[in-house]
PDB file of C-alpha atoms in Angstrom:
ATOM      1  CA  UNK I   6      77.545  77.567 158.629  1.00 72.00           C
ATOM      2  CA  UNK I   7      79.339  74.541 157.833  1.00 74.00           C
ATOM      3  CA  UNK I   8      80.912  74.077 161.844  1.00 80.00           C
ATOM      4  CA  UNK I   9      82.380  70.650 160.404  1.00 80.00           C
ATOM      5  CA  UNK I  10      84.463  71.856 157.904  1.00 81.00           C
ATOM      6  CA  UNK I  11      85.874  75.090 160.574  1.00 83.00           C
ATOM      7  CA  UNK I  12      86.322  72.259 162.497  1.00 85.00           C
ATOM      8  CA  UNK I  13      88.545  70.378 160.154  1.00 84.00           C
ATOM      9  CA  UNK I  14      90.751  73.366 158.626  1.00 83.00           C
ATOM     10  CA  UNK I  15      91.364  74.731 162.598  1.00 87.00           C
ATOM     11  CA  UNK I  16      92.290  71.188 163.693  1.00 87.00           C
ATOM     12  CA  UNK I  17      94.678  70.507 160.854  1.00 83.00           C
ATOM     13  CA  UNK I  18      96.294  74.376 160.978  1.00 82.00           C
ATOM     14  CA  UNK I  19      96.316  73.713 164.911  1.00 84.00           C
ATOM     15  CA  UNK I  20      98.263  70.142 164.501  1.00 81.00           C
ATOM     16  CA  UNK I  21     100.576  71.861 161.973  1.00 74.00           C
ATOM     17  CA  UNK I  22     101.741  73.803 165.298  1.00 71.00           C
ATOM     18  CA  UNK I  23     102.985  70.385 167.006  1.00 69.00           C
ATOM     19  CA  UNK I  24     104.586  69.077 164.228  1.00 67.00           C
ATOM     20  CA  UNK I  25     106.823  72.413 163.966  1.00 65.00           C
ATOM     21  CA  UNK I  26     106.483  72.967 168.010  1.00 62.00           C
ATOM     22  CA  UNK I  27     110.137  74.281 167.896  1.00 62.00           C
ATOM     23  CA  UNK I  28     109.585  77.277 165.508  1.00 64.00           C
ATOM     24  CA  UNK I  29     106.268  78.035 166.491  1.00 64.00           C
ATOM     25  CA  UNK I  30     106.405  77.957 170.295  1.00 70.00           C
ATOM     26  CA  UNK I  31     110.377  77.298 171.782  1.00 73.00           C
ATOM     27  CA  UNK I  32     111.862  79.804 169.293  1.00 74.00           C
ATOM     28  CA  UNK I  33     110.049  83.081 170.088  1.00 73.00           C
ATOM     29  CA  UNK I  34     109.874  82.132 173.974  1.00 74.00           C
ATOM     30  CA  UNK I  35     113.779  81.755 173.617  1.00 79.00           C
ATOM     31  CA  UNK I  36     113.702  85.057 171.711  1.00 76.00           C
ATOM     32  CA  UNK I  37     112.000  87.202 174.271  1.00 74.00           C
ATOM     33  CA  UNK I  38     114.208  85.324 177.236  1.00 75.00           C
ATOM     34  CA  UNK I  39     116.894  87.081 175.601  1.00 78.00           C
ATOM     35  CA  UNK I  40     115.248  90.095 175.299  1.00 75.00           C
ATOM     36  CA  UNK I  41     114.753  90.032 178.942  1.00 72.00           C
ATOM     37  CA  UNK I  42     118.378  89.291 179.696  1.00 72.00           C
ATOM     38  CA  UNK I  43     119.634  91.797 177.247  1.00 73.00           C
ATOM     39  CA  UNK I  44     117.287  95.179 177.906  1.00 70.00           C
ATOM     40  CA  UNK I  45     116.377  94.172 181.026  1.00 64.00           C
ATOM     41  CA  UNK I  46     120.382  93.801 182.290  1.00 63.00           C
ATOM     42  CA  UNK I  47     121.716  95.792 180.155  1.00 65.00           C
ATOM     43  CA  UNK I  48     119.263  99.217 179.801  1.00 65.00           C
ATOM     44  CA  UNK I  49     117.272  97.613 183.477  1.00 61.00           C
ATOM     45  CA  UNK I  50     120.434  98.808 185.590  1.00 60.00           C
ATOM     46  CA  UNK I  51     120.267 102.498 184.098  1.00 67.00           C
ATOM     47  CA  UNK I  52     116.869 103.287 183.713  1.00 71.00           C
ATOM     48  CA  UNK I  53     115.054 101.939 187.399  1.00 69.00           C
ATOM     49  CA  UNK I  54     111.578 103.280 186.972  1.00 76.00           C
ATOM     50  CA  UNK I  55     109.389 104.205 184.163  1.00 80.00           C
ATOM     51  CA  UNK I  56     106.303 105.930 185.606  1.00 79.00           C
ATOM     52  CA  UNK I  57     106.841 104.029 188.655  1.00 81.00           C
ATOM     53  CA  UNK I  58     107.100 100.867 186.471  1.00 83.00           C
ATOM     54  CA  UNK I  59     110.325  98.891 187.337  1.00 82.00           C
ATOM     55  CA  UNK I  60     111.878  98.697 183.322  1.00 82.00           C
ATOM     56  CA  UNK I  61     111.783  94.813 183.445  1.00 80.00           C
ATOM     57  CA  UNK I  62     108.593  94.863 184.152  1.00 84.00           C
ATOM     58  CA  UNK I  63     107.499  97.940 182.008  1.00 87.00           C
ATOM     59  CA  UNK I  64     108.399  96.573 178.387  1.00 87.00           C
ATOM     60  CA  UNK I  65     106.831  92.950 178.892  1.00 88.00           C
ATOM     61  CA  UNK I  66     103.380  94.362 177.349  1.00 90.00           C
ATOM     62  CA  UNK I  67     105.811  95.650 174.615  1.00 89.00           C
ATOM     63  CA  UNK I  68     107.727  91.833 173.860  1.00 87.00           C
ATOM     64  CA  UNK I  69     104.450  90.396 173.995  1.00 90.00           C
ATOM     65  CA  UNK I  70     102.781  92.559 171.712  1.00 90.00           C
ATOM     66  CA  UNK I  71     106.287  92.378 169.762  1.00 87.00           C
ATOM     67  CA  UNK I  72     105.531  88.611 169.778  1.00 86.00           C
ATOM     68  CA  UNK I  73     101.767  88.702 169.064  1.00 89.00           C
ATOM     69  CA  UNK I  74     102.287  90.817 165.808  1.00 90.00           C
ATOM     70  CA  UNK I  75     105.019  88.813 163.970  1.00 87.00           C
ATOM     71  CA  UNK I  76     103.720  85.430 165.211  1.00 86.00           C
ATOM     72  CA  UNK I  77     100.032  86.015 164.037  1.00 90.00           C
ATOM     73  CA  UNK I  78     101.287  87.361 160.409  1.00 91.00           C
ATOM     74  CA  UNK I  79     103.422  84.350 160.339  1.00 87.00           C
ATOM     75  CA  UNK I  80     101.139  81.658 161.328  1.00 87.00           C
ATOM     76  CA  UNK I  81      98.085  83.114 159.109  1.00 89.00           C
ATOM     77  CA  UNK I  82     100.072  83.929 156.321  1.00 88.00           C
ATOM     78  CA  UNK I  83     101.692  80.509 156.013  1.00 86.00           C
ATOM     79  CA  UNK I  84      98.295  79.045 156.801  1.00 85.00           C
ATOM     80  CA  UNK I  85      97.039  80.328 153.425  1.00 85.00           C
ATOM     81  CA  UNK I  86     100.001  80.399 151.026  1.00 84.00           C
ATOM     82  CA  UNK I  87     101.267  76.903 151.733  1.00 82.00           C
ATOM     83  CA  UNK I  88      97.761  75.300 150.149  1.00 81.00           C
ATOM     84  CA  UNK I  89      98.074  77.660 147.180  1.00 79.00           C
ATOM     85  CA  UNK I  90     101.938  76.731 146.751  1.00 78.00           C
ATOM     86  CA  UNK I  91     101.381  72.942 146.930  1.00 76.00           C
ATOM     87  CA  UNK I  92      98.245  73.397 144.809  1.00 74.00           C
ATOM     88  CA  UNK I  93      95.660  72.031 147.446  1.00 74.00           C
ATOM     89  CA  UNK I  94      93.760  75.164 147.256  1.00 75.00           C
ATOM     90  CA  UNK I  95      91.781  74.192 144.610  1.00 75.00           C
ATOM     91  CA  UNK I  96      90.515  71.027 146.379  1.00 76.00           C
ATOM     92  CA  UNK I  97      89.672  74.020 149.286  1.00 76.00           C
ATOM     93  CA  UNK I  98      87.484  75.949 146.726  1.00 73.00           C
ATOM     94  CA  UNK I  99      85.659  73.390 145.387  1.00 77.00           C
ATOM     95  CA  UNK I 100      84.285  71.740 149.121  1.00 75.00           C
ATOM     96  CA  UNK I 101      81.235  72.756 150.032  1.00 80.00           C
ATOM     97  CA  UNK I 102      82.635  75.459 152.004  1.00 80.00           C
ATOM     98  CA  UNK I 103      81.877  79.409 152.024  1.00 80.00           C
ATOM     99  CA  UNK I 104      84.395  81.857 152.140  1.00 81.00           C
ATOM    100  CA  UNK I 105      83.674  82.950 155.107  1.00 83.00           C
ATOM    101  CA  UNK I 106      84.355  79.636 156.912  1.00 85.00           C
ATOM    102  CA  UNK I 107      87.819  79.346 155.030  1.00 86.00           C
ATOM    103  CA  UNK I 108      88.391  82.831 156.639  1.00 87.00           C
ATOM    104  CA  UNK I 109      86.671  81.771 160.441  1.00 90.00           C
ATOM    105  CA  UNK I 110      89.493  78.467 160.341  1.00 90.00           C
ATOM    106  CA  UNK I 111      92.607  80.125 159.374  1.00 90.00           C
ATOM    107  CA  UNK I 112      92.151  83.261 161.329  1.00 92.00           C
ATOM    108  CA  UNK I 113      91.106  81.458 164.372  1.00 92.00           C
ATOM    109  CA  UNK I 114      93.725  79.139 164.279  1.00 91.00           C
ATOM    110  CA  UNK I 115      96.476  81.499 163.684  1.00 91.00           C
ATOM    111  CA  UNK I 116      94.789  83.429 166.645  1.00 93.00           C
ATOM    112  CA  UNK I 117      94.578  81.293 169.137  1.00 92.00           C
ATOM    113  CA  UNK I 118      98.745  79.573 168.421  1.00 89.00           C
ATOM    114  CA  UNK I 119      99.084  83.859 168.657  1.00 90.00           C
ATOM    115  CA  UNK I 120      97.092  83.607 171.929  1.00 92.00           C
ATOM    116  CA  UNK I 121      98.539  80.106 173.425  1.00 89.00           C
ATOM    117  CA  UNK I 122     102.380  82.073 172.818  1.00 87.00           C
ATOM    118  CA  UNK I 123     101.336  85.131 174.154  1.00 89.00           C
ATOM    119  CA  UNK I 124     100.165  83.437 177.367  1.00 89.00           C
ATOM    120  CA  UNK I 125     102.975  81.166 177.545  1.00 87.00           C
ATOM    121  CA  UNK I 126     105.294  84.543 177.297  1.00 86.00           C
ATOM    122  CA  UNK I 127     103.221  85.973 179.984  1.00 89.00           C
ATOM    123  CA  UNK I 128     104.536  83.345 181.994  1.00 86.00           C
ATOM    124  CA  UNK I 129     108.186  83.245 181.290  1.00 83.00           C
ATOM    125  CA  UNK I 130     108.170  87.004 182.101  1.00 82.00           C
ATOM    126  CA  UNK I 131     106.706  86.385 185.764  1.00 82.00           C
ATOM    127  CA  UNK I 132     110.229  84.458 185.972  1.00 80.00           C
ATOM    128  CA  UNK I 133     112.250  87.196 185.423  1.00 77.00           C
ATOM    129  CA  UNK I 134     110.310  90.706 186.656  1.00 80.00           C
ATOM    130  CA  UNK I 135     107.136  90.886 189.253  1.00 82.00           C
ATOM    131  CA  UNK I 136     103.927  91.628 187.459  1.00 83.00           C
ATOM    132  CA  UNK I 137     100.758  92.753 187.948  1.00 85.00           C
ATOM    133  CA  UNK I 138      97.414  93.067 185.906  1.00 90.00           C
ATOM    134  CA  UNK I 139      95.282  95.645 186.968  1.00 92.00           C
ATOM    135  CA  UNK I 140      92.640  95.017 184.171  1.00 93.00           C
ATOM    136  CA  UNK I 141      92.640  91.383 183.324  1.00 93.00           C
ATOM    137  CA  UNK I 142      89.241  91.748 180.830  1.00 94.00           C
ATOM    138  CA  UNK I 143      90.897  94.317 179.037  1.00 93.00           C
ATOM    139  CA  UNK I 144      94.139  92.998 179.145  1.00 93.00           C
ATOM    140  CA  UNK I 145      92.354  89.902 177.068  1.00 94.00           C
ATOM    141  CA  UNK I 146      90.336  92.065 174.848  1.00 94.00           C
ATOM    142  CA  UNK I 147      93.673  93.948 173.760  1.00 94.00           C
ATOM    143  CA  UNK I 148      95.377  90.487 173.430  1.00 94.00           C
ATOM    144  CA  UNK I 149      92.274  88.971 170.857  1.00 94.00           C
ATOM    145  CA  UNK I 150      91.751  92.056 169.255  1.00 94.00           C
ATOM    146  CA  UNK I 151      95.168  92.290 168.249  1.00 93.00           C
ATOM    147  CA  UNK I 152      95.695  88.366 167.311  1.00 94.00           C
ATOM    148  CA  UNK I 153      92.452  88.489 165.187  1.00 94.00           C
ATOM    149  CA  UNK I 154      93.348  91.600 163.475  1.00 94.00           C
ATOM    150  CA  UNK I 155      97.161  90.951 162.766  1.00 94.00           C
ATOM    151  CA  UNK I 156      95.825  87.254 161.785  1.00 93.00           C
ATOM    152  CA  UNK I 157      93.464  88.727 159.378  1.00 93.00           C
ATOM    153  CA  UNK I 158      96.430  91.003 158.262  1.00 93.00           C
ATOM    154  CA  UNK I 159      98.935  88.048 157.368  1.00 91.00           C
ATOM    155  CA  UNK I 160      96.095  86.061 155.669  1.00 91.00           C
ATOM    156  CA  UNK I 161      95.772  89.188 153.196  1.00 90.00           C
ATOM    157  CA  UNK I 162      99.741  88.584 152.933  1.00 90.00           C
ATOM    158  CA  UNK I 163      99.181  85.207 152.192  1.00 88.00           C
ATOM    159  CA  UNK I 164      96.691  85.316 149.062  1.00 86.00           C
ATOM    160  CA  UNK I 165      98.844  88.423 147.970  1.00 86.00           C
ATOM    161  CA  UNK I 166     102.299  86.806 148.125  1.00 81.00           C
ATOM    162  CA  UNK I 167     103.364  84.890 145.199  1.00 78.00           C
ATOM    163  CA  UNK I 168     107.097  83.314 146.765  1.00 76.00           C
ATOM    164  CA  UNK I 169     108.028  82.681 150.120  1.00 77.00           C
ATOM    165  CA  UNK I 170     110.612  86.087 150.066  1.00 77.00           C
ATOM    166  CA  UNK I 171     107.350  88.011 149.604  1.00 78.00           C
ATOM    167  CA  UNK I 172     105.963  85.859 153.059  1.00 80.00           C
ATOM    168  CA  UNK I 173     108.765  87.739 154.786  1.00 81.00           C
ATOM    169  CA  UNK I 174     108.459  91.669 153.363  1.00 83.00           C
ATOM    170  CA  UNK I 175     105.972  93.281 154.950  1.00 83.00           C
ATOM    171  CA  UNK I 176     106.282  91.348 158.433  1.00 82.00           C
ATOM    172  CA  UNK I 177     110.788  91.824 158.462  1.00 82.00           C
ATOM    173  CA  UNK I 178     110.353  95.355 157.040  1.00 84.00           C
ATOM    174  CA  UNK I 179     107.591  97.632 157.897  1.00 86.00           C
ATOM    175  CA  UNK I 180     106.125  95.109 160.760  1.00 86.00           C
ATOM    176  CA  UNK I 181     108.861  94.974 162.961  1.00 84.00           C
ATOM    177  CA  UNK I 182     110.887  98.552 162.941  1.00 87.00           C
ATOM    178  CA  UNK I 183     106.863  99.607 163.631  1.00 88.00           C
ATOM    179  CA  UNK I 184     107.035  97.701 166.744  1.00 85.00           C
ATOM    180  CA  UNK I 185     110.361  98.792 168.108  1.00 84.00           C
ATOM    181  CA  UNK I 186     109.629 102.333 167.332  1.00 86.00           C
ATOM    182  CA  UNK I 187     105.846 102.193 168.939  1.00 87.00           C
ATOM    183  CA  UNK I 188     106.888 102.233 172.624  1.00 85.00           C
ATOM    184  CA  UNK I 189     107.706  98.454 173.182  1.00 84.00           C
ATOM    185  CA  UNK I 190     110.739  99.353 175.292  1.00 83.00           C
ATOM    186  CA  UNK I 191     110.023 103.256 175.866  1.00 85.00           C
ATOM    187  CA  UNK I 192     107.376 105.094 176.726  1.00 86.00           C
ATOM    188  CA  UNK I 193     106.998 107.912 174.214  1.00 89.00           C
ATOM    189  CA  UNK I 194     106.481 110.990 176.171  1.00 85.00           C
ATOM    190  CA  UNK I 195     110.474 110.365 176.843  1.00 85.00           C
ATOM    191  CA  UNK I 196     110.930 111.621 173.533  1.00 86.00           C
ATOM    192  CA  UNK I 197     111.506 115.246 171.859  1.00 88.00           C
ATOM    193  CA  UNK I 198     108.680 116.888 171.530  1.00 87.00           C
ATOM    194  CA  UNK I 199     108.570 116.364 167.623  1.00 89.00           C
ATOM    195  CA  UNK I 200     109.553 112.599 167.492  1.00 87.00           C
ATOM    196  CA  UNK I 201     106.394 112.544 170.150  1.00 87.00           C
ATOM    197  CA  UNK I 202     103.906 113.787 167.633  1.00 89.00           C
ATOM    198  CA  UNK I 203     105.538 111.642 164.502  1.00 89.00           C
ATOM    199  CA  UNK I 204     104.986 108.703 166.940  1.00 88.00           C
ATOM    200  CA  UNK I 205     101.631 109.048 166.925  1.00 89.00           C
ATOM    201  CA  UNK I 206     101.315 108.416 163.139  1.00 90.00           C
ATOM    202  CA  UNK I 207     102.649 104.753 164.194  1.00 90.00           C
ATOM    203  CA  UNK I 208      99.548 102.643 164.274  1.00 89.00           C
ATOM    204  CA  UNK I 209     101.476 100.317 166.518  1.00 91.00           C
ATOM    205  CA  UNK I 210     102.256 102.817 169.779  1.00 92.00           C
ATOM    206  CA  UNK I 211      98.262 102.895 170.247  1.00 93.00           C
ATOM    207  CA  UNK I 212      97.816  99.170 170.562  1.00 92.00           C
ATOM    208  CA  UNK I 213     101.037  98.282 172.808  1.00 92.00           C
ATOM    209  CA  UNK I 214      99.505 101.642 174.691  1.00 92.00           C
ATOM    210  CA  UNK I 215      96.353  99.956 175.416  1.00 93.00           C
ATOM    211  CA  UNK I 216      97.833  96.731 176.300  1.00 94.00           C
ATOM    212  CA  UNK I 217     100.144  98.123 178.670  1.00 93.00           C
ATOM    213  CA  UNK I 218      97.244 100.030 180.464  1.00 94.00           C
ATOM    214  CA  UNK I 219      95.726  97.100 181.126  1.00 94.00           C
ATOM    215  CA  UNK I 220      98.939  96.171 182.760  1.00 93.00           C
ATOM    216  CA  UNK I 221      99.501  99.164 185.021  1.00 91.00           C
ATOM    217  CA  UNK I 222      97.286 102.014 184.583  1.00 90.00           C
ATOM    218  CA  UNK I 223      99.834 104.102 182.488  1.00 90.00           C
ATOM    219  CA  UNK I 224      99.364 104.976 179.141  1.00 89.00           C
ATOM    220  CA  UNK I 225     100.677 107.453 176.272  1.00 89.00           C
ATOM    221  CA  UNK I 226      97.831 107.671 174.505  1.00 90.00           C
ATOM    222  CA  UNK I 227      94.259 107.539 175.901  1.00 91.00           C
ATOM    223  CA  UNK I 228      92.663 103.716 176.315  1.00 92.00           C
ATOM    224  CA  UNK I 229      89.700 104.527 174.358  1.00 93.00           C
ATOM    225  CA  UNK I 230      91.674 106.208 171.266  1.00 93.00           C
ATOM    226  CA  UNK I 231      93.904 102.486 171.072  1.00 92.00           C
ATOM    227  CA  UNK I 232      90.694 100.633 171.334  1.00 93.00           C
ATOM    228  CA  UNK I 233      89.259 102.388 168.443  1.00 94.00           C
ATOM    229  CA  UNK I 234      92.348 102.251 166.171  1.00 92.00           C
ATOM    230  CA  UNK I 235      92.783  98.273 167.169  1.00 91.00           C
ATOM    231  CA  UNK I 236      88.708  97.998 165.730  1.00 93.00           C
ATOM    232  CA  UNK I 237      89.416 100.562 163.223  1.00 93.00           C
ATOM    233  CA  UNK I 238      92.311  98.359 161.621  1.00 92.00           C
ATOM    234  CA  UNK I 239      90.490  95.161 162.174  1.00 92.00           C
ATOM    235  CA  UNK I 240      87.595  96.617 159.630  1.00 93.00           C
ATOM    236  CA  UNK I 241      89.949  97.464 157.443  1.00 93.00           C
ATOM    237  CA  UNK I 242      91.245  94.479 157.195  1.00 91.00           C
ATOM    238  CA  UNK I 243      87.759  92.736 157.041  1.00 90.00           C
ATOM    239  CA  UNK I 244      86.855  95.005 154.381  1.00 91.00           C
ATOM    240  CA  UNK I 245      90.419  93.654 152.625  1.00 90.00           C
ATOM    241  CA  UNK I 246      89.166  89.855 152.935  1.00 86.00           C
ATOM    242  CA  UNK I 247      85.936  90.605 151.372  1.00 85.00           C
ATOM    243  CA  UNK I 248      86.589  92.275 148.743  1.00 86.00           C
ATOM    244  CA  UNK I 249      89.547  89.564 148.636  1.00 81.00           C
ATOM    245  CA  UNK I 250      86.973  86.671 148.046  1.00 78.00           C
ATOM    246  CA  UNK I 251      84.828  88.769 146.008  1.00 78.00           C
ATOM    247  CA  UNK I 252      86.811  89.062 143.036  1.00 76.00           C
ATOM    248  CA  UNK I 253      89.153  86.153 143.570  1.00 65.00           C
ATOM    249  CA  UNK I 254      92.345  88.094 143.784  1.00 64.00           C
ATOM    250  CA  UNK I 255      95.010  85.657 143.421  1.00 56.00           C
ATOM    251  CA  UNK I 256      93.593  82.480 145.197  1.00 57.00           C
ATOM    252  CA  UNK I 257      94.061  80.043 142.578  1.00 53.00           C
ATOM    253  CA  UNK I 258      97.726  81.534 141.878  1.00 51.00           C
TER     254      UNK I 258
END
């Protein structure tokens, strides 16, 4: 494996992040402030408790998973489609470099800007609500899992989009409403009955589940089942980029 050329592409996608520090970094911190002053003021004062959760603290798993989703897709899929657009891919395909080290410096760098905001979310939330982390490994699996996958997922967006609008589609309107409707700011089993079971069909309510047992102990669906549909999407995905670079779907485009 060519470690000198990961080396390069990760750098260069990671310096890409300081040169645009206030949409990558200030912007969704600022973002999930306000969340914090709007649901937690607003919906904090009416609901106290949620499974003996104080509500501030109960839906910071949810705005940093909220985060972590639309940040990774962002930063992966821009990573990718920007060198096609400008037409530097082709200088990309013909280095000495294998697929699967394109893949290794994109993904990882869109992961760990994913990771770095995540953390740095973490931290504005301890100004606002106490928190506690009763399972720190886990709480870090969850939180890599999810940046890999989701990274993976916007670098598939990223070969498949053709124009910035399409950059925006999947991550604005399927992305998003997922994550507001898969327990971010409610816990499920305070629905109907019937809205309970269609929740489960949302692929996001297992992994902001998982992450928030790793919080506090409380889940709505079991820790094992959200472990297995985080590594079950992340093969899918995998399989997605292989077949991807296999048959050269739209990377010269």
């Amino acid at each position: 494996m060519n470690l000198y050329a990961i080396r390069a592409i990760y750098m260069s996608e990671m310096a890409r992040t300081g040169r645009t520090l206030m949409q990558s970094i200030l912007s969704p911190v600022i973002s999930t402030s306000l969340y914090f002053v709007v649901f937690g003021a607003a919906l904090g004062s009416r609901i106290e408790q949620i499974d003996g959760v104080g509500y501030g603290a109960f839906i910071v798993p949810g705005l940093i998973m909220l985060s972590l989703l639309t940040q990774s897709i962002s930063n992966a899929s821009m990573g990718i489609y920007f060198p096609k657009f400008i037409g530097t891919i082709y200088e990309l395909l013909s280095a000495p470099v294998s697929y699967l080290e394109i893949v290794v410096a994109y993904v990882g760098a869109a992961a760990t800007k994913s990771i770095i905001l995540g953390a740095i979310i973490l931290a504005t939330a301890g100004l606002f609500v106490p928190l506690q982390i009763l399972h720190p490994f886990w709480m870090l699996l969850f939180l890599v899992l999810t940046a890999v996958t989701f990274s993976l997922f916007g670098f598939i967006i990223g070969i498949w989009a053709d124009g910035f609008e399409k950059l925006q589609v999947i991550p604005l309107l399927i992305i998003t409403p997922l994550t507001f409707l898969g327990g971010s700011f409610y816990s499920i089993s305070m629905l109907p009955p019937f809205w309970q079971t269609a929740a489960l069909f949302n692929p996001v309510v297992y992994l902001v589940s998982g992450f928030r047992w790793s919080f506090y102990g409380i889940a709505d669906v079991n820790v094992a089942v959200s472990l297995g549909m985080t590594m079950g999407f992340l093969a899918i995905c995998l399989a997605i980029v292989a077949w991807i670079f296999r048959t050269g779907y739209r990377l010269k485009s």
